[in-house]
């Protein structure tokens, strides 16, 4: 594959969309165990500009694209292959024409959807997968409460918990009720009402919201149950006061888990949602749009044709 010497890239020089700049930089070279991916699409995650310790950096850690070059020792992939992945948060992201990705973070792209739709899967889909499989081990027949069931992570949480055979309750905006039920939620509770008066003895809470929602969740979990938090760490006081396992984690890249998610997508069991797309040179607008409410799906930055 012909690889250019220079590429268009978005660099964050601060913590808000206003600090993003469109720049031209040399195309990076993949090191041992790494792959250079020609990016077709990437996606924006809430709050992500506040995560890195140092600036400048390239945002957007989801990637869907084509393998352009292989680093030394890479035998698992071929140039020209269509792949997707999550780029670790200690590295530059994919708001660029090319991104370097460790090969173990990549999987074959789902066959039945385009790159634009694929780009909304890795970060949010892996977060939900790891919450359900690694941090709570949800079993068939258990009752799972997903807070933020219409959100980027929550909608995968609802679909995957339903697929695992759990009884799923979700909290969401009233306007999202039909959508979240269609994803597999048995019951959807309007998040402006008091969910803690409407649900009890839950086996597992997946909390994508934090704040008051997390504080009010302890009372709805059965003794010995689990709260998995991704938006905020549970307090030591609350942990000490309850017989409940509470876990906070940061999602990790995992190509094997992405292979599983791709199969579910191709089987029609997992439906990703794109809220809106922006071209690479308008990534700053994608970040400004982000705080909008009641909108399903993630915002995509499209680098090449879908
Ligand atoms: N730890 C990790 O590895 C990890 C990974 C991914 C994301 N995160 C974090 O997790 C959080 C969620 O991410 P996301 O991408 O899913 O965000 P998102 O797409 O903005 O989704 C959040 C959802 O929560 C809903 N919501 C707002 N207030 C609520 C309430 N009181 N009760 C129930 N639902 C409520 C929102 O509805 P409206 O649209 O109506 O407001 C929205 O649907 C963010 O803080 C993100 O940074 C952490």
Coordinates of C-alpha atoms and ligand atoms in Angstrom, one line a residue:
X1 CA 0.0 0.0 0.0
X2 CA 1.3 3.5 -0.9
X3 CA 1.8 5.5 2.3
X4 CA 2.2 9.3 2.2
X5 CA 5.1 11.0 4.1
X6 CA 2.9 13.6 5.7
X7 CA -0.6 13.4 7.1
X8 CA -3.4 15.6 8.3
X9 CA -3.8 15.2 12.1
X10 CA -5.8 16.8 14.9
X11 CA -3.8 17.8 17.9
X12 CA -5.2 18.8 21.3
X13 CA -3.2 21.5 23.0
X14 CA -5.6 21.8 25.9
X15 CA -8.7 20.2 27.5
X16 CA -11.5 21.5 25.4
X17 CA -12.6 21.4 21.8
X18 CA -11.5 25.0 21.4
X19 CA -7.9 23.7 21.9
X20 CA -7.9 21.4 18.9
X21 CA -5.8 22.3 15.9
X22 CA -5.6 20.8 12.4
X23 CA -1.9 20.2 11.7
X24 CA 0.3 18.4 9.2
X25 CA 2.9 16.0 10.6
X26 CA 5.0 13.1 9.3
X27 CA 3.3 9.8 9.1
X28 CA 4.5 7.7 12.2
X29 CA 6.3 4.4 11.6
X30 CA 5.1 1.3 13.3
X31 CA 7.5 -0.3 15.8
X32 CA 7.9 -4.0 16.6
X33 CA 4.5 -5.6 17.2
X34 CA 2.7 -2.5 15.8
X35 CA 0.6 -1.8 12.7
X36 CA 0.2 1.4 10.8
X37 CA -3.6 1.8 10.1
X38 CA -4.9 4.1 7.4
X39 CA -7.8 5.5 9.3
X40 CA -11.3 5.6 7.7
X41 CA -13.2 6.7 10.8
X42 CA -12.8 7.3 14.6
X43 CA -15.2 8.4 17.3
X44 CA -15.4 11.0 20.1
X45 CA -15.9 9.9 23.8
X46 CA -17.4 12.1 26.5
X47 CA -14.7 13.8 28.7
X48 CA -11.8 12.2 26.8
X49 CA -9.9 15.5 26.3
X50 CA -9.5 15.7 30.1
X51 CA -7.8 12.2 30.4
X52 CA -4.2 12.6 29.2
X53 CA -1.6 14.1 31.6
X54 CA 0.4 15.8 28.9
X55 CA -0.3 18.0 25.8
X56 CA -0.3 18.0 22.9
X57 CA -1.9 14.7 22.0
X58 CA -4.0 13.2 19.2
X59 CA -7.6 12.5 20.5
X60 CA -10.1 9.8 19.6
X61 CA -9.1 6.3 20.5
X62 CA -11.5 4.2 18.4
X63 CA -10.2 3.3 15.0
X64 CA -11.6 1.6 11.9
X65 CA -9.4 1.4 8.8
X66 CA -7.1 -0.5 6.6
X67 CA -3.7 -2.0 7.5
X68 CA -1.1 0.1 5.7
X69 CA 2.3 -1.2 7.1
X70 CA 3.4 -3.9 9.4
X71 CA 6.0 -3.4 12.1
X72 CA 8.8 -6.0 12.7
X73 CA 7.5 -9.3 13.9
X74 CA 3.8 -8.8 13.0
X75 CA 2.5 -11.9 11.3
X76 CA -1.2 -11.8 12.5
X77 CA -2.3 -9.2 9.9
X78 CA -1.8 -8.4 6.3
X79 CA -1.5 -5.1 4.4
X80 CA -4.9 -4.2 3.0
X81 CA -6.9 -6.0 5.7
X82 CA -9.9 -4.1 7.1
X83 CA -9.5 -3.8 10.9
X84 CA -10.8 -2.0 13.9
X85 CA -9.5 -1.4 17.4
X86 CA -9.1 0.6 20.6
X87 CA -5.9 2.5 20.9
X88 CA -4.6 2.7 24.5
X89 CA -4.9 6.0 26.3
X90 CA -1.2 6.3 26.8
X91 CA -0.7 6.7 23.0
X92 CA -1.8 9.1 20.4
X93 CA -5.4 8.5 19.1
X94 CA -6.8 8.2 15.6
X95 CA -8.0 11.7 14.7
X96 CA -5.5 11.5 11.8
X97 CA -5.0 10.0 8.4
X98 CA -2.8 7.3 9.9
X99 CA -2.5 5.8 13.4
X100 CA 0.0 3.3 14.9
X101 CA -1.8 0.5 16.8
X102 CA -0.3 -2.5 18.7
X103 CA -1.4 -5.6 16.7
X104 CA -3.0 -7.2 19.8
X105 CA -5.4 -4.3 20.0
X106 CA -6.8 -5.0 16.5
X107 CA -9.5 -7.3 15.2
X108 CA -11.0 -8.0 11.8
X109 CA -13.7 -5.4 11.2
X110 CA -17.3 -6.6 11.2
X111 CA -18.2 -7.5 7.6
X112 CA -21.8 -6.2 7.5
X113 CA -21.3 -2.6 8.5
X114 CA -19.1 0.2 7.1
X115 CA -16.1 1.8 8.7
X116 CA -18.2 4.8 10.0
X117 CA -20.5 2.5 12.0
X118 CA -17.6 0.3 13.1
X119 CA -15.8 3.3 14.6
X120 CA -18.4 3.6 17.4
X121 CA -17.8 0.1 18.7
X122 CA -14.3 -0.4 20.2
X123 CA -14.1 1.9 23.3
X124 CA -17.8 1.7 24.3
X125 CA -18.3 -1.9 23.3
X126 CA -15.2 -3.2 25.1
X127 CA -16.2 -1.2 28.2
X128 CA -19.6 -2.9 28.3
X129 CA -18.0 -6.3 27.5
X130 CA -15.4 -6.0 30.3
X131 CA -18.0 -4.7 32.8
X132 CA -20.2 -7.7 32.2
X133 CA -17.6 -10.5 31.7
X134 CA -14.5 -9.4 33.7
X135 CA -15.8 -7.2 36.4
X136 CA -19.2 -8.7 37.2
X137 CA -19.4 -12.2 35.5
X138 CA -23.1 -11.7 34.8
X139 CA -25.0 -15.0 34.6
X140 CA -28.2 -16.0 32.7
X141 CA -31.3 -15.1 34.8
X142 CA -29.6 -12.4 36.9
X143 CA -31.1 -9.0 37.2
X144 CA -28.9 -6.3 35.7
X145 CA -29.5 -2.5 36.1
X146 CA -27.8 -0.4 33.4
X147 CA -27.6 3.3 34.2
X148 CA -27.5 5.5 31.1
X149 CA -28.9 2.7 28.9
X150 CA -29.2 5.0 25.9
X151 CA -25.6 6.3 26.1
X152 CA -22.4 5.3 24.3
X153 CA -21.5 2.5 26.7
X154 CA -25.0 1.9 28.1
X155 CA -26.5 0.8 24.9
X156 CA -23.9 -2.0 24.6
X157 CA -24.4 -2.8 28.2
X158 CA -28.1 -3.3 27.6
X159 CA -27.6 -5.4 24.5
X160 CA -24.8 -7.6 25.9
X161 CA -26.6 -8.2 29.2
X162 CA -29.8 -9.2 27.3
X163 CA -27.7 -11.5 25.0
X164 CA -26.2 -13.1 28.1
X165 CA -29.8 -14.0 29.3
X166 CA -30.0 -11.5 32.1
X167 CA -33.2 -9.6 33.0
X168 CA -32.3 -6.0 32.1
X169 CA -33.6 -2.8 33.6
X170 CA -32.1 0.4 32.3
X171 CA -32.4 4.1 33.3
X172 CA -32.6 6.6 30.4
X173 CA -34.3 9.8 29.3
X174 CA -38.1 9.3 28.8
X175 CA -37.7 10.0 25.1
X176 CA -35.3 7.1 24.7
X177 CA -37.6 4.5 26.3
X178 CA -38.7 2.9 23.0
X179 CA -35.1 2.8 21.7
X180 CA -33.7 1.2 24.8
X181 CA -36.4 -1.4 25.0
X182 CA -35.7 -2.3 21.4
X183 CA -32.1 -3.0 22.4
X184 CA -33.3 -5.7 24.8
X185 CA -34.2 -3.9 28.1
X186 CA -37.1 -5.5 29.8
X187 CA -37.9 -2.3 31.6
X188 CA -36.8 1.3 31.2
X189 CA -37.0 3.8 34.0
X190 CA -37.1 7.5 33.3
X191 CA -34.0 8.9 34.9
X192 CA -35.8 12.0 36.2
X193 CA -37.8 9.7 38.5
X194 CA -36.5 7.9 41.6
X195 CA -35.3 4.5 40.3
X196 CA -34.4 3.4 43.8
X197 CA -38.2 3.3 44.6
X198 CA -38.9 1.2 41.5
X199 CA -36.3 -1.5 41.5
X200 CA -34.7 -3.8 44.3
X201 CA -32.5 -6.8 44.8
X202 CA -30.5 -6.2 41.6
X203 CA -27.6 -8.6 41.1
X204 CA -25.4 -6.2 39.1
X205 CA -25.5 -2.5 38.5
X206 CA -23.5 -1.1 35.5
X207 CA -23.2 2.6 36.3
X208 CA -22.2 4.8 33.4
X209 CA -23.4 8.0 35.1
X210 CA -21.8 8.4 38.5
X211 CA -22.7 11.3 41.0
X212 CA -26.1 11.0 42.6
X213 CA -27.0 8.1 40.4
X214 CA -24.1 6.0 41.9
X215 CA -24.9 7.2 45.5
X216 CA -28.6 6.2 45.1
X217 CA -27.6 2.8 43.6
X218 CA -26.2 1.1 46.7
X219 CA -29.7 0.5 48.2
X220 CA -31.0 -1.4 45.1
X221 CA -28.3 -4.1 45.0
X222 CA -28.8 -7.4 46.8
X223 CA -26.3 -8.3 49.5
X224 CA -23.3 -9.9 47.8
X225 CA -24.2 -8.2 44.5
X226 CA -21.9 -6.0 42.4
X227 CA -21.7 -2.4 41.3
X228 CA -19.4 -1.8 38.3
X229 CA -18.6 1.9 37.8
X230 CA -17.0 3.5 34.8
X231 CA -17.8 7.2 35.3
X232 CA -16.5 7.6 38.8
X233 CA -14.8 5.6 41.6
X234 CA -17.1 4.4 44.4
X235 CA -16.3 6.0 47.8
X236 CA -14.5 4.1 50.5
X237 CA -17.2 5.0 52.9
X238 CA -19.9 3.5 50.8
X239 CA -17.8 0.4 50.1
X240 CA -17.3 -0.1 53.9
X241 CA -21.0 0.4 54.7
X242 CA -22.4 -2.2 52.3
X243 CA -21.9 -5.9 51.6
X244 CA -21.6 -5.2 47.9
X245 CA -18.6 -5.6 45.6
X246 CA -17.9 -2.3 44.0
X247 CA -15.5 -2.0 41.1
X248 CA -14.1 0.8 39.0
X249 CA -12.1 0.1 36.0
X250 CA -10.6 1.7 32.9
X251 CA -11.3 -0.1 29.6
X252 CA -8.4 -1.9 28.1
X253 CA -7.6 -2.6 24.4
X254 CA -8.4 -6.3 23.5
X255 CA -8.4 -7.6 20.0
X256 CA -9.8 -11.0 21.0
X257 CA -12.9 -9.4 22.6
X258 CA -13.3 -7.2 19.6
X259 CA -13.4 -10.4 17.4
X260 CA -16.4 -11.5 19.6
X261 CA -18.1 -8.2 19.3
X262 CA -17.6 -8.2 15.5
X263 CA -19.3 -11.7 15.4
X264 CA -22.3 -10.4 17.4
X265 CA -22.6 -7.4 15.0
X266 CA -22.5 -9.6 11.9
X267 CA -25.1 -11.9 13.5
X268 CA -27.4 -8.9 14.0
X269 CA -27.3 -9.3 17.8
X270 CA -25.4 -6.0 18.5
X271 CA -26.5 -2.7 16.9
X272 CA -24.0 0.2 17.1
X273 CA -25.5 3.7 16.7
X274 CA -23.9 6.7 15.0
X275 CA -25.3 10.0 16.2
X276 CA -23.6 12.2 13.6
X277 CA -20.5 12.4 11.5
X278 CA -17.9 15.2 11.0
X279 CA -15.0 15.3 8.6
X280 CA -11.5 15.2 10.1
X281 CA -10.9 19.0 9.6
X282 CA -14.1 19.7 11.7
X283 CA -13.2 17.5 14.6
X284 CA -13.4 20.5 16.9
X285 CA -17.1 20.8 16.1
X286 CA -17.6 17.1 17.0
X287 CA -16.2 17.8 20.5
X288 CA -18.3 20.9 20.9
X289 CA -21.4 18.9 19.9
X290 CA -20.7 16.2 22.5
X291 CA -22.5 17.6 25.5
X292 CA -25.9 17.6 23.7
X293 CA -28.5 15.5 25.5
X294 CA -31.1 12.8 24.6
X295 CA -29.2 11.7 21.4
X296 CA -28.5 8.1 20.7
X297 CA -25.1 6.9 19.7
X298 CA -21.6 8.3 19.4
X299 CA -20.2 11.1 17.2
X300 CA -17.9 9.9 14.4
X301 CA -15.0 11.7 12.8
X302 CA -14.8 10.4 9.2
X303 CA -11.4 10.5 7.7
X304 CA -12.0 8.7 4.4
X305 CA -15.1 7.6 2.6
X306 CA -17.4 5.3 4.7
Ligands
LIG1 N1 -13.9 3.9 32.8 C1 -13.8 3.7 31.5 O1 -13.1 2.8 30.9 C2 -14.8 4.4 30.6 C3 -15.1 4.0 29.3 C4 -16.0 4.7 28.5 C5 -16.6 5.9 29.1 N2 -16.3 6.2 30.4 C6 -17.0 7.4 31.0 O2 -18.4 6.9 31.2 C7 -19.3 7.9 31.1 C8 -20.3 7.6 30.1 O3 -19.7 7.5 28.8 P1 -20.6 7.4 27.5 O4 -19.7 7.4 26.3 O5 -21.6 6.2 27.6 O6 -21.4 8.8 27.6 P2 -22.8 9.2 26.9 O7 -22.8 8.7 25.5 O8 -22.8 10.7 27.1 O9 -23.9 8.5 27.7 C9 -24.3 8.9 28.9 C10 -25.8 8.6 29.0 O10 -26.3 8.8 30.4 C11 -27.5 9.4 30.3 N3 -27.8 10.1 31.6 C12 -27.5 11.3 31.9 N4 -27.9 11.6 33.2 C13 -28.5 10.4 33.6 C14 -29.1 10.0 34.8 N5 -29.2 10.8 35.9 N6 -29.5 8.7 34.9 C15 -29.4 7.8 33.9 N7 -28.8 8.2 32.7 C16 -28.4 9.4 32.6 C17 -27.4 10.3 29.1 O11 -28.7 10.7 28.7 P3 -28.9 12.2 28.0 O12 -28.4 12.1 26.6 O13 -30.4 12.3 28.1 O14 -28.2 13.2 28.9 C18 -26.7 9.5 28.1 O15 -27.6 8.6 27.4 C19 -18.4 9.2 30.7 O16 -18.1 9.8 31.9 C20 -17.2 8.6 30.1 O17 -16.1 9.4 30.3 C21 -15.4 5.6 31.1

